[in-house]
Tab-separated table of C-alpha atoms and ligand atoms in Angstrom:
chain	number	residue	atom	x	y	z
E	110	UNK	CA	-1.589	-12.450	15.231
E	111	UNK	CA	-1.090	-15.590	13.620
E	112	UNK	CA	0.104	-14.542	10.171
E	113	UNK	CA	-0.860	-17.215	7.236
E	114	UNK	CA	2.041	-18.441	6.006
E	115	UNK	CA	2.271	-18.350	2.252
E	116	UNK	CA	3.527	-15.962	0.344
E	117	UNK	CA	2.164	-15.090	-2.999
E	118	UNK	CA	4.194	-11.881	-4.351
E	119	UNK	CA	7.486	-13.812	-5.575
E	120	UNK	CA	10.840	-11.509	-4.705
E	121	UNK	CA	12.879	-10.594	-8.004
E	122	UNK	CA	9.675	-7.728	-8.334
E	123	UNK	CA	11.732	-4.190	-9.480
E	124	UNK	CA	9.982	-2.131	-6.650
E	125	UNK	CA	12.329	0.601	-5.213
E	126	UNK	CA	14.158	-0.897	-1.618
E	127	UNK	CA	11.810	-0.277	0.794
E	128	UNK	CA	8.785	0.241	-1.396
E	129	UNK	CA	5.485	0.145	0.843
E	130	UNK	CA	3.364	-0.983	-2.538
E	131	UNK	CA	4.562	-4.406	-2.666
E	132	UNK	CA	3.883	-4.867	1.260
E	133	UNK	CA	-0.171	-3.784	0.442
E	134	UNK	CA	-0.099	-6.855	-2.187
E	135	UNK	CA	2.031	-9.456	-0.359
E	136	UNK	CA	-0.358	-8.431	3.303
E	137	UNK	CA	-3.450	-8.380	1.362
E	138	UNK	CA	-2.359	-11.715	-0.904
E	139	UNK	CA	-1.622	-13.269	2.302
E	140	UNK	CA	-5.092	-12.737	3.822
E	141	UNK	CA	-7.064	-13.761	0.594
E	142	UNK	CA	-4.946	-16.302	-0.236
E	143	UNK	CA	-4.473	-18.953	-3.280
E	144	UNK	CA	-8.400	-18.498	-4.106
E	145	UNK	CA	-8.107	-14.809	-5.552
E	146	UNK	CA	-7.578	-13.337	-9.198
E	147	UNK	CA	-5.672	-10.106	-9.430
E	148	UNK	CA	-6.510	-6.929	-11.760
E	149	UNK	CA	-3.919	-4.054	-11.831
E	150	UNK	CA	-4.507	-0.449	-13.324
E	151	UNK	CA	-1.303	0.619	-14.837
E	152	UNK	CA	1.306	2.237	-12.064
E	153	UNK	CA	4.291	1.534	-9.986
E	154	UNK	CA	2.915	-1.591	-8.858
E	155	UNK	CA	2.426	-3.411	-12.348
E	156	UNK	CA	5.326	-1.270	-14.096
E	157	UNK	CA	7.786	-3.167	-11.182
E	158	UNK	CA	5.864	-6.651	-10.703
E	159	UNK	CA	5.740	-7.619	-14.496
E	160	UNK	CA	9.032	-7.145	-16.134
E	161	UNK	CA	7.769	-9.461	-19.311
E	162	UNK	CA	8.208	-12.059	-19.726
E	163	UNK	CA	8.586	-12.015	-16.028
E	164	UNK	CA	6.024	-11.962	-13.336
E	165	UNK	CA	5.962	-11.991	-9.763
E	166	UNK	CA	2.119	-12.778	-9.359
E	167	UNK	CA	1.464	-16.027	-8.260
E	168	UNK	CA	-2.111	-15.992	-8.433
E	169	UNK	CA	-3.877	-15.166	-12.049
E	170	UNK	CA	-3.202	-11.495	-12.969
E	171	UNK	CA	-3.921	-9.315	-15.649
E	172	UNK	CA	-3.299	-5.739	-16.515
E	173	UNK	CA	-5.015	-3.822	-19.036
E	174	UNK	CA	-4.556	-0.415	-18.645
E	175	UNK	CA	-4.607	2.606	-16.879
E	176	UNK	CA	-7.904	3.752	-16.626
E	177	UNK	CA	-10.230	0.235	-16.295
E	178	UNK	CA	-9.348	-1.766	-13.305
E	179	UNK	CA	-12.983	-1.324	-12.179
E	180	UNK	CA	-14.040	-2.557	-15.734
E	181	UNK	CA	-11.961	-5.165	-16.194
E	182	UNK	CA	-12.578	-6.155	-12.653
E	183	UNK	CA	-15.771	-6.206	-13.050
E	184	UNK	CA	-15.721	-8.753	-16.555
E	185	UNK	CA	-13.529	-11.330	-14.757
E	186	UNK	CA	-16.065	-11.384	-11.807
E	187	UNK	CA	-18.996	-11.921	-14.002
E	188	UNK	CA	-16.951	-14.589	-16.012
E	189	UNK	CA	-16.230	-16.540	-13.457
E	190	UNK	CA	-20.028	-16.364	-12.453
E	191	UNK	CA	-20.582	-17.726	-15.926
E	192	UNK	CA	-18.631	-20.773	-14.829
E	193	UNK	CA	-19.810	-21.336	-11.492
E	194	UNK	CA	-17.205	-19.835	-9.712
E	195	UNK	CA	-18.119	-17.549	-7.509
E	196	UNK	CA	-16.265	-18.399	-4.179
E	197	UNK	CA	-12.889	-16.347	-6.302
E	198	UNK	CA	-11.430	-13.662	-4.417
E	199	UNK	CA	-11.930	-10.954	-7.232
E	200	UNK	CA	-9.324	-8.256	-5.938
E	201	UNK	CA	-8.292	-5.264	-8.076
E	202	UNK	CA	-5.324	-3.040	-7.158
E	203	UNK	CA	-4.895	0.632	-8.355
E	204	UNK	CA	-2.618	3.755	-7.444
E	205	UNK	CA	-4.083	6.793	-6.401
E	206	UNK	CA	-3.764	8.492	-9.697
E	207	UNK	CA	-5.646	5.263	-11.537
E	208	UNK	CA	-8.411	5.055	-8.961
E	209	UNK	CA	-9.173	8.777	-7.611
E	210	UNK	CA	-8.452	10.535	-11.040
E	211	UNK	CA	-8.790	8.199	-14.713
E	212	UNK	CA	-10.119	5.161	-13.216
E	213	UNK	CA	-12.528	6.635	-10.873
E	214	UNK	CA	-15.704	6.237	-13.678
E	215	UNK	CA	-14.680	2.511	-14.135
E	216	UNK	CA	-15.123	2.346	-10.550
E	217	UNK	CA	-17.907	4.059	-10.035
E	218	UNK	CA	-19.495	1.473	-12.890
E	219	UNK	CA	-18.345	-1.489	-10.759
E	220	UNK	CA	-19.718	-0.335	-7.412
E	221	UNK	CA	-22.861	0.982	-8.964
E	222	UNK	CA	-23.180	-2.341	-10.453
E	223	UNK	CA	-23.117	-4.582	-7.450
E	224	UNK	CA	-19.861	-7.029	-8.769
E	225	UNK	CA	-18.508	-8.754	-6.387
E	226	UNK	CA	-15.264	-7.600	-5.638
E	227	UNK	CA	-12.864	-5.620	-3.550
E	228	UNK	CA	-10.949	-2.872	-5.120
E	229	UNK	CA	-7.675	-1.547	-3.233
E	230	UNK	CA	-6.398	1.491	-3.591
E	231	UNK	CA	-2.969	1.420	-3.101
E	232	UNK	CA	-2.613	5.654	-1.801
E	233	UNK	CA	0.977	6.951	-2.337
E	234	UNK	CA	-0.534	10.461	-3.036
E	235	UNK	CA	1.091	11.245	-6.751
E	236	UNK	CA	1.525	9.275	-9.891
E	237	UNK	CA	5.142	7.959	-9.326
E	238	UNK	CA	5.783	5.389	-11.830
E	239	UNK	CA	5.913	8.379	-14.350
E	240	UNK	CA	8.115	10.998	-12.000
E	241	UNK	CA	6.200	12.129	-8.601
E	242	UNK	CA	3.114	14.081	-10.778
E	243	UNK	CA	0.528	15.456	-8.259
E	244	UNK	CA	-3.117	13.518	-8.569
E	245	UNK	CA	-5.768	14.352	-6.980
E	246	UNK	CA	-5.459	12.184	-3.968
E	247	UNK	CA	-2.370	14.468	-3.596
E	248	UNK	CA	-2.101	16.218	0.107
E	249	UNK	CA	-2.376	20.359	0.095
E	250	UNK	CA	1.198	21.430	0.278
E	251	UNK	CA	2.727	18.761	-0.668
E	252	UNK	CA	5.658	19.732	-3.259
E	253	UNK	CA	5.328	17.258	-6.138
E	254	UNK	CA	7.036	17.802	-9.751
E	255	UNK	CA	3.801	19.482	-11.376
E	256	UNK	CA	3.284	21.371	-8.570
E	257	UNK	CA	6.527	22.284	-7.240
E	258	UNK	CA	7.036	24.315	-3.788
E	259	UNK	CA	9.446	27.681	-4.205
E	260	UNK	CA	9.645	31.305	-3.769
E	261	UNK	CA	5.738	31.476	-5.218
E	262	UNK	CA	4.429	28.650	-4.443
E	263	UNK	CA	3.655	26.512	-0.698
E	264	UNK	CA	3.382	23.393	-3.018
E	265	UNK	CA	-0.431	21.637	-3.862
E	266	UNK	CA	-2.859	23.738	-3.471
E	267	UNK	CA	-6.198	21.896	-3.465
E	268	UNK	CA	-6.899	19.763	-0.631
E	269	UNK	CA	-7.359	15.900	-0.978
E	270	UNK	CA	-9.980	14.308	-2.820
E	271	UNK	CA	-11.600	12.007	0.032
E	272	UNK	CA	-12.350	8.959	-2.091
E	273	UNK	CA	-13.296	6.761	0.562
E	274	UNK	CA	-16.133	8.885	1.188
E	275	UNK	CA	-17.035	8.703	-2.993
E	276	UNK	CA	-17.157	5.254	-2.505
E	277	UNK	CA	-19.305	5.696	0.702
E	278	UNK	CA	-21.796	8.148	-1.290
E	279	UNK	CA	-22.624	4.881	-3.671
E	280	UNK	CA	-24.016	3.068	-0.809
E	281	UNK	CA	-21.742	-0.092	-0.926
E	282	UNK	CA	-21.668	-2.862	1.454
E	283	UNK	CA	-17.976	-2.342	3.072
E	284	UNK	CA	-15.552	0.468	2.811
E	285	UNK	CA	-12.435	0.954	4.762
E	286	UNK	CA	-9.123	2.800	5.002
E	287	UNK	CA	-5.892	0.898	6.126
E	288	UNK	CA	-2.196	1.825	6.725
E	289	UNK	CA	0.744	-0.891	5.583
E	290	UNK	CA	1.934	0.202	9.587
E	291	UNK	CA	-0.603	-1.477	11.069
E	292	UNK	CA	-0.959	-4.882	9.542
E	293	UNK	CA	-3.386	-6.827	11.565
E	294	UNK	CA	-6.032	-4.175	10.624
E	295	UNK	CA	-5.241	-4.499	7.078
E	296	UNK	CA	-5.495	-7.815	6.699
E	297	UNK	CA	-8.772	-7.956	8.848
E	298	UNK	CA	-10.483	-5.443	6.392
E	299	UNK	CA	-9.006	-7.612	3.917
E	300	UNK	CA	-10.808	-10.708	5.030
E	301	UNK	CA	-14.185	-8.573	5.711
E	302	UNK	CA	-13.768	-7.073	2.291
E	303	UNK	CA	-13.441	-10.512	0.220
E	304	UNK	CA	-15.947	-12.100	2.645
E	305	UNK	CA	-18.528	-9.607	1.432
E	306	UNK	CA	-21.336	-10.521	-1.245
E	307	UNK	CA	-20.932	-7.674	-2.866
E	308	UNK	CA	-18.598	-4.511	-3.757
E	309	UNK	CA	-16.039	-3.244	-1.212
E	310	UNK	CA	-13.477	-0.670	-1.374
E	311	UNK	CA	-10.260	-0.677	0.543
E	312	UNK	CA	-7.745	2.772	0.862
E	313	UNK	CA	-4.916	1.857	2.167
E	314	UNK	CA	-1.908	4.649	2.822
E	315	UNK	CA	1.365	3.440	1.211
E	316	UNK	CA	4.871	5.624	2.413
E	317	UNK	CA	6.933	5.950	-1.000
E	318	UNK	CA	10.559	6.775	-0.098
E	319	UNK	CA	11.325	7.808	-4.052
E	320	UNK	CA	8.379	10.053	-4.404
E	321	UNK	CA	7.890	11.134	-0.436
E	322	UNK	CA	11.977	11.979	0.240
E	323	UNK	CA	12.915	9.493	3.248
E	324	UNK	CA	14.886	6.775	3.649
E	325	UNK	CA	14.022	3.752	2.689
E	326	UNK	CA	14.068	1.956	6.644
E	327	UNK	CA	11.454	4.488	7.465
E	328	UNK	CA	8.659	3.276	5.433
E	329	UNK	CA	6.299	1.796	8.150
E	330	UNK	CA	7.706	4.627	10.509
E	331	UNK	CA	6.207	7.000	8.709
E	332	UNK	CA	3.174	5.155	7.917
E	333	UNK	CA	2.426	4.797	11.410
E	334	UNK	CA	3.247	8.501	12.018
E	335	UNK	CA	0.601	9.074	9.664
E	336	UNK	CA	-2.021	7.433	11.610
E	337	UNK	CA	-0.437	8.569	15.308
E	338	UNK	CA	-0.676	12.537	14.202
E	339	UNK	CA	-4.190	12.010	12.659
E	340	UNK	CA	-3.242	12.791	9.273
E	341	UNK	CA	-4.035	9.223	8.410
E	342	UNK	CA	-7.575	7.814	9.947
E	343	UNK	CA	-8.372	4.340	10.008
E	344	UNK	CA	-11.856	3.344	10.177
E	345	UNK	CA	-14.114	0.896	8.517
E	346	UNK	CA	-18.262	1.819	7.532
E	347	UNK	CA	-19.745	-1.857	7.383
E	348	UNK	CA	-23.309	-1.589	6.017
E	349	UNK	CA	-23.551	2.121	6.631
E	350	UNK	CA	-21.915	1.517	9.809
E	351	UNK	CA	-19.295	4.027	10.532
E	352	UNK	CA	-16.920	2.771	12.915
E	353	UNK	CA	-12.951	4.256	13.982
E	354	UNK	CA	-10.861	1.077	13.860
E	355	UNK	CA	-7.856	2.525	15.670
E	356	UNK	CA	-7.564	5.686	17.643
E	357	UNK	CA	-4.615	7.053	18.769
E	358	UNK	CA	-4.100	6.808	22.828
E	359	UNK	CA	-2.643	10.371	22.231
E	360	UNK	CA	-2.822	12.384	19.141
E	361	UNK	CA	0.905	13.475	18.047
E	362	UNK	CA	1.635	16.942	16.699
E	363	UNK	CA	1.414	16.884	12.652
E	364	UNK	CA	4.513	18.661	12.499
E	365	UNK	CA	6.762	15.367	13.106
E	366	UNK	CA	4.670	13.657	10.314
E	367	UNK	CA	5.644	16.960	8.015
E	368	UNK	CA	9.211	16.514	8.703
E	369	UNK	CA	10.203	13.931	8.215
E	370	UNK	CA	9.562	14.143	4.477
E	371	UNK	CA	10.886	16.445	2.001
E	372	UNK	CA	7.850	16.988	0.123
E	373	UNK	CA	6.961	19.197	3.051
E	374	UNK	CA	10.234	20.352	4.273
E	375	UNK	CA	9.898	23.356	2.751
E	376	UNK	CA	6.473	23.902	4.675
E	377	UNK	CA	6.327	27.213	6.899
E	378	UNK	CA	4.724	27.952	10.391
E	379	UNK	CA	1.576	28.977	8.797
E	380	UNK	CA	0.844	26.275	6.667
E	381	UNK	CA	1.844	23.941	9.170
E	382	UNK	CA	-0.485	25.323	11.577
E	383	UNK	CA	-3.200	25.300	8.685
E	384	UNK	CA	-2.389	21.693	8.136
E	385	UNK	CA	-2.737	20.433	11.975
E	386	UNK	CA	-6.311	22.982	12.079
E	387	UNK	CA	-7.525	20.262	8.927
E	388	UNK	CA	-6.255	17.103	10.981
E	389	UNK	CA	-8.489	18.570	14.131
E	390	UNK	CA	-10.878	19.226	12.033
E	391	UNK	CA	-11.019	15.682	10.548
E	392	UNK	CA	-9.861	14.233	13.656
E	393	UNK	CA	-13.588	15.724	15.220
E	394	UNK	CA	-15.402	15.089	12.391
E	395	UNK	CA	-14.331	11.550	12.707
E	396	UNK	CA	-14.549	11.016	16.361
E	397	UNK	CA	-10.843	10.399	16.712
Y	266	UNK	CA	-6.973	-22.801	-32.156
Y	267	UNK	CA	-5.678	-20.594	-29.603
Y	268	UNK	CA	-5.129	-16.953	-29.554
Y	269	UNK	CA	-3.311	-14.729	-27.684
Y	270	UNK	CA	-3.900	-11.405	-27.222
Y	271	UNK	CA	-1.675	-9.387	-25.796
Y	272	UNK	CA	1.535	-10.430	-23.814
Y	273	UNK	CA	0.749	-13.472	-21.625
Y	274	UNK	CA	3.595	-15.052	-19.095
Y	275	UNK	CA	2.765	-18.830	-18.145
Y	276	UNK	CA	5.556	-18.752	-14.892
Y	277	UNK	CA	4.123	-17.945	-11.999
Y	278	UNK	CA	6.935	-15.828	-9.804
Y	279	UNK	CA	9.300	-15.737	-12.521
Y	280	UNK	CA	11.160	-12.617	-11.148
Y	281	UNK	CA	13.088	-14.815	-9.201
Y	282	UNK	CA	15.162	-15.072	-11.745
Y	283	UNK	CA	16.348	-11.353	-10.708
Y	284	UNK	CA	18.742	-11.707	-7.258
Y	285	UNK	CA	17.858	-8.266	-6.109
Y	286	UNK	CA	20.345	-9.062	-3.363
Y	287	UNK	CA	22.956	-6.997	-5.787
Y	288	UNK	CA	21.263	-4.061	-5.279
Y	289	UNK	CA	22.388	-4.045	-1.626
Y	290	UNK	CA	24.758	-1.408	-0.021
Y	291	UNK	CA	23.919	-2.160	3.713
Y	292	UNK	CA	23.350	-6.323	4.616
Y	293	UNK	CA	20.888	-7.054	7.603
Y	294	UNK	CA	22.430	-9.162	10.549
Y	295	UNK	CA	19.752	-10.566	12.597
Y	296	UNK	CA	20.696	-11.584	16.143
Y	297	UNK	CA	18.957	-14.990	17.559
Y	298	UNK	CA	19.991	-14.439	20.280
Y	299	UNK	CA	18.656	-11.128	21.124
Y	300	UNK	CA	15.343	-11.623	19.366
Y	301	UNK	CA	12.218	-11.563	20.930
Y	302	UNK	CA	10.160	-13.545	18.050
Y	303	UNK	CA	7.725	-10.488	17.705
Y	304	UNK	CA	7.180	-11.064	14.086
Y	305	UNK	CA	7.806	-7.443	13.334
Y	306	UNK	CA	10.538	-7.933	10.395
Y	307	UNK	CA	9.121	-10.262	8.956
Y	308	UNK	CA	6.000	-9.068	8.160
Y	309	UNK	CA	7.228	-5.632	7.010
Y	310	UNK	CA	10.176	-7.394	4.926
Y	311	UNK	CA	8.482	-5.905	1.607
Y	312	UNK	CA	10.398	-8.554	-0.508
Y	313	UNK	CA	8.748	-11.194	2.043
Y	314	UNK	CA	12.922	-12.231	2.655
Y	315	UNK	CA	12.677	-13.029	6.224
Y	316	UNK	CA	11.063	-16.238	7.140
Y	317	UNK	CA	8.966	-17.133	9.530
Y	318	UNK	CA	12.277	-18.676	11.571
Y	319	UNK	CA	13.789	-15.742	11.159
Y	320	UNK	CA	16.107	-16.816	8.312
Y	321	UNK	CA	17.190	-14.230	5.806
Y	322	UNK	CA	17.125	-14.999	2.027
Y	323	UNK	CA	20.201	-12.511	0.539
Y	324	UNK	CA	19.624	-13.469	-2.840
Y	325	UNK	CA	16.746	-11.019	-2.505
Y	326	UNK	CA	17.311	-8.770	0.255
Y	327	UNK	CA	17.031	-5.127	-0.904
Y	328	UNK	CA	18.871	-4.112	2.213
Y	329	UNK	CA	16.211	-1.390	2.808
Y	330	UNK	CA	16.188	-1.922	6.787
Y	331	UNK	CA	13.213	-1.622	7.297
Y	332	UNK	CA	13.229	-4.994	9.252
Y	333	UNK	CA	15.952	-3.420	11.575
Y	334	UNK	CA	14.489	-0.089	12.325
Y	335	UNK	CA	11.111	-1.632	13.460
Y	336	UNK	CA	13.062	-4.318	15.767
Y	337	UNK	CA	12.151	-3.570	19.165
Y	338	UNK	CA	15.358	-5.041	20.628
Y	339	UNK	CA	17.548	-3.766	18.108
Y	340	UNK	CA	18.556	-7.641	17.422
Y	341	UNK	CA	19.114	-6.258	13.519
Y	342	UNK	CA	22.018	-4.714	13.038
Y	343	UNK	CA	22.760	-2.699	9.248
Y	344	UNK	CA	26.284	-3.995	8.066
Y	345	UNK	CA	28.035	-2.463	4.570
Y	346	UNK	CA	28.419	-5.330	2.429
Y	347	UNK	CA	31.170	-5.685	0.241
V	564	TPP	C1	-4.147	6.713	-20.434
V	564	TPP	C2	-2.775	6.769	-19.859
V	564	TPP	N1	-2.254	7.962	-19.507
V	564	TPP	C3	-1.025	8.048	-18.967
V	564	TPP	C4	-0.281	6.920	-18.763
V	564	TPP	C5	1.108	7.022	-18.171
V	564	TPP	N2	1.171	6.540	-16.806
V	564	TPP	C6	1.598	5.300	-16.515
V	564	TPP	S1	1.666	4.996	-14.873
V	564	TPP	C7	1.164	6.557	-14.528
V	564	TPP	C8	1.062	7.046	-13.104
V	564	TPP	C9	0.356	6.127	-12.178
V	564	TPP	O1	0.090	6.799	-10.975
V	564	TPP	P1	-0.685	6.054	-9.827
V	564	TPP	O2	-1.959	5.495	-10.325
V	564	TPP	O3	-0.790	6.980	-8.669
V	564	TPP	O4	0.249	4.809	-9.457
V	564	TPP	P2	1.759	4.847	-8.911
V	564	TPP	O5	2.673	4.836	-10.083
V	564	TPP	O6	1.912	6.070	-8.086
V	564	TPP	O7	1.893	3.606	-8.108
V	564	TPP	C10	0.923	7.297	-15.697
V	564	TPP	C11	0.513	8.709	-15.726
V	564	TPP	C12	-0.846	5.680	-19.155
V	564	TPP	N3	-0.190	4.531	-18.980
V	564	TPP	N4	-2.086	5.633	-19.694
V	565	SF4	S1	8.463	5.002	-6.639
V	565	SF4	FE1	7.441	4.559	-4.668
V	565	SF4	S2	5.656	3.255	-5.177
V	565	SF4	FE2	7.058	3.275	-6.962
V	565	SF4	S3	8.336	1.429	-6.687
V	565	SF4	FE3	9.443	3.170	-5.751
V	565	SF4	S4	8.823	3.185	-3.585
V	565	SF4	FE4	7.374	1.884	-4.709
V	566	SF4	S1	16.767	-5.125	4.769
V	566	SF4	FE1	14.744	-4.839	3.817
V	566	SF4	S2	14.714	-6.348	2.169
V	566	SF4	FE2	16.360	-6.965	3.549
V	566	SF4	S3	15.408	-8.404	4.964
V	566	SF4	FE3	15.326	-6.387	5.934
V	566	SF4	S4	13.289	-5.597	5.367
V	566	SF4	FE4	13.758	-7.289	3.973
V	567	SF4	S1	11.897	-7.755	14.725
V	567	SF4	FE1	13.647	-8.284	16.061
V	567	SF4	S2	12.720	-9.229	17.856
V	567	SF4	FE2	11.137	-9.164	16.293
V	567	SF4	S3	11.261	-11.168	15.306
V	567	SF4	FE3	12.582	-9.788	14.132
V	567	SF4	S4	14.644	-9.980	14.999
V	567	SF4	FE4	13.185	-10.882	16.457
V	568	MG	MG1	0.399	6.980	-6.918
């Protein structure tokens, strides 16, 4: 793929070495390009790229708070409509914790709505910026501060909240999952996403080495991992059109995805075995 | 008159200001000679420091490695930097 050139994420950001949450905004920045106005919920991702009075956007940003990227979103959209300016890129960004768990009603509004927009989901499965709390978007058995794995406990014990499937249930005109591994996808759901009249929702899985336990060269590794076990589908639904984007030429045991993190090391036969019977499960479901 | 609510910043990519290149323990060596031009490290440089001639900026290079571990030909090589 011909990658477009400019860059629009300056370097200087405070984002951990390695950190897979400034690749989803410099990919994603790339593909929408100059034309675009960012909205951030509160997280890792704004926390790091706007030291004041520093920023790293390079494109028109603005950060409210935690809970109202959909909202505020959704008032810049209809703003620029006011002045005539509707060919803006309107992208909002949001961790998993401000879009699954306290942002998901300001979403909801937006999609419900019609504004159009693309919302990204940035998925690192915990709220990190504040010290690795679980959220909702959280795996089952994954050991996270609040819910800690040891001689009582296997770790989370609820199973992921599927958000992309939320956003399906309000009927909107382009959802899609992504993976930072696999960047050609990405941006291509990008470009669909901003080249939609209309509300679209991207998820896109984001490897954190603080908050995961790897090293911080394994990022994409692991991100791809993700995908080549299962764990991680990537598929688009285009105008209620479901459709697997990339399927794995040969599914890989979820074990190797497990290990090599240490918010599953602690994971036993059993609930590894109760982990891979969810992947098939999806996997089928999914027609991967 | 003119308000301002809240913090603004008027300077676009003003963290370049911070050379993040001092938070480096191991330095990326990149190999032309080896290199295959796959494009690999530098789109999954996450502090967009390799360019597109494969030229690395070390005034901003993390030295994460991620550009090295997803070389194909192993043209990266980690190096300590003192
Ligand atoms: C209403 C409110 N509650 C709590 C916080 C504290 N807080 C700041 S960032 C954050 C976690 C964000 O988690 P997530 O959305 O997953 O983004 P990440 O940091 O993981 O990128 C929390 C709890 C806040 N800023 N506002
Ligand atoms: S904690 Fe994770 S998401 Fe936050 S800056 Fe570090 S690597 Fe990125
Ligand atoms: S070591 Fe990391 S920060 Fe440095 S050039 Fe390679 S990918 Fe970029
Ligand atoms: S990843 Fe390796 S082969 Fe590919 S462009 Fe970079 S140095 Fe060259
Ligand atoms: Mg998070």
């Amino acid at each position: 793929m011909d990658f477009p050139k400019e860059e629009f994420l300056a370097p200087g950001h405070r984002g951990c070495a390695g950190c897979g949450a400034a690749l989803v905004v410099r990919l994603a920045l790339k593909q929408s390009g100059k034309n675009t106005v960012v909205i951030a919920a509160t997280g890792c991702l704004e926390v790091m790229t706007t030291p004041y009075p520093e920023t790293a956007w390079e494109v028109p940003f603005i950060h409210v708070a935690f809970e109202n990227a959909g909202a505020v979103a959704s008032g810049v959209e209809r703003a620029l409509k006011a002045q005539g300016k509707e060919d803006v890129n309107v992208i909002a960004f949001g961790g998993d914790g401000g879009s699954v768990d306290i942002g998901l009603q300001s979403i909801s509004g937006a999609m419900e709505r019609g504004h159009n927009l693309t919302y990204i989901c940035y998925d690192n499965e915990a709220y990190m910026n504040t010290g690795i709390q679980r959220s909702g978007a959280t795996p089952w058995g994954a050991s996270t501060t609040t819910s800690p794995s040891g001689s009582v406990s296997y770790g989370e014990d609820k199973p992921k909240k599927n958000m992309p499937m939320i956003m399906a249930a309000h009927g909107i005109p382009y959802i899609a999952t992504a993976s930072i591994s696999y960047p050609e996808d990405f941006m291509q759901k990008v470009k669909k996403a901003t080249e939609t009249k209309g509300p679209a929702y991207i998820h896109i899985n984001q490897p954190c080495t603080t908050g995961w336990g790897f090293e911080p060269a394994k990022t994409i590794e692991i991100g791809r991992l993700g995908v080549e076990t299962g764990f991680w589908p990537l598929y688009e639904i285009e105008n209620g059109e479901f459709r697997v984007t990339y399927r794995p030429t040969e599914r890989k045991p979820v074990v190797e995805y497990l290990k090599s993190q240490k918010r599953f090391k602690h994971l036993g036969e059993d609930e590894v075995e109760k982990i891979q019977e969810y992947v098939d499960n999806q996997c089928e479901e999914l027609g991967i | 008159m003119t308000t301002s609510v809240g913090c603004t910043i008027d300077k676009p990519g003003s963290t370049r200001v911070n050379k993040t290149g001092s938070w480096r323990t191991f330095k990326p060596i990149l190999n032309k000679d080896k290199c295959v031009e796959c494009d690999n490290c530098y789109i999954f440089c996450p502090e967009g420091s390799i360019n597109q001639e494969y030229g690395i900026d070390y005034d901003f290079c993390k030295g994460c490695g991620i550009c090295s571990n997803e070389c194909p030909v192993n043209a990266i090589e980690m190096e300590i930097d003192n």
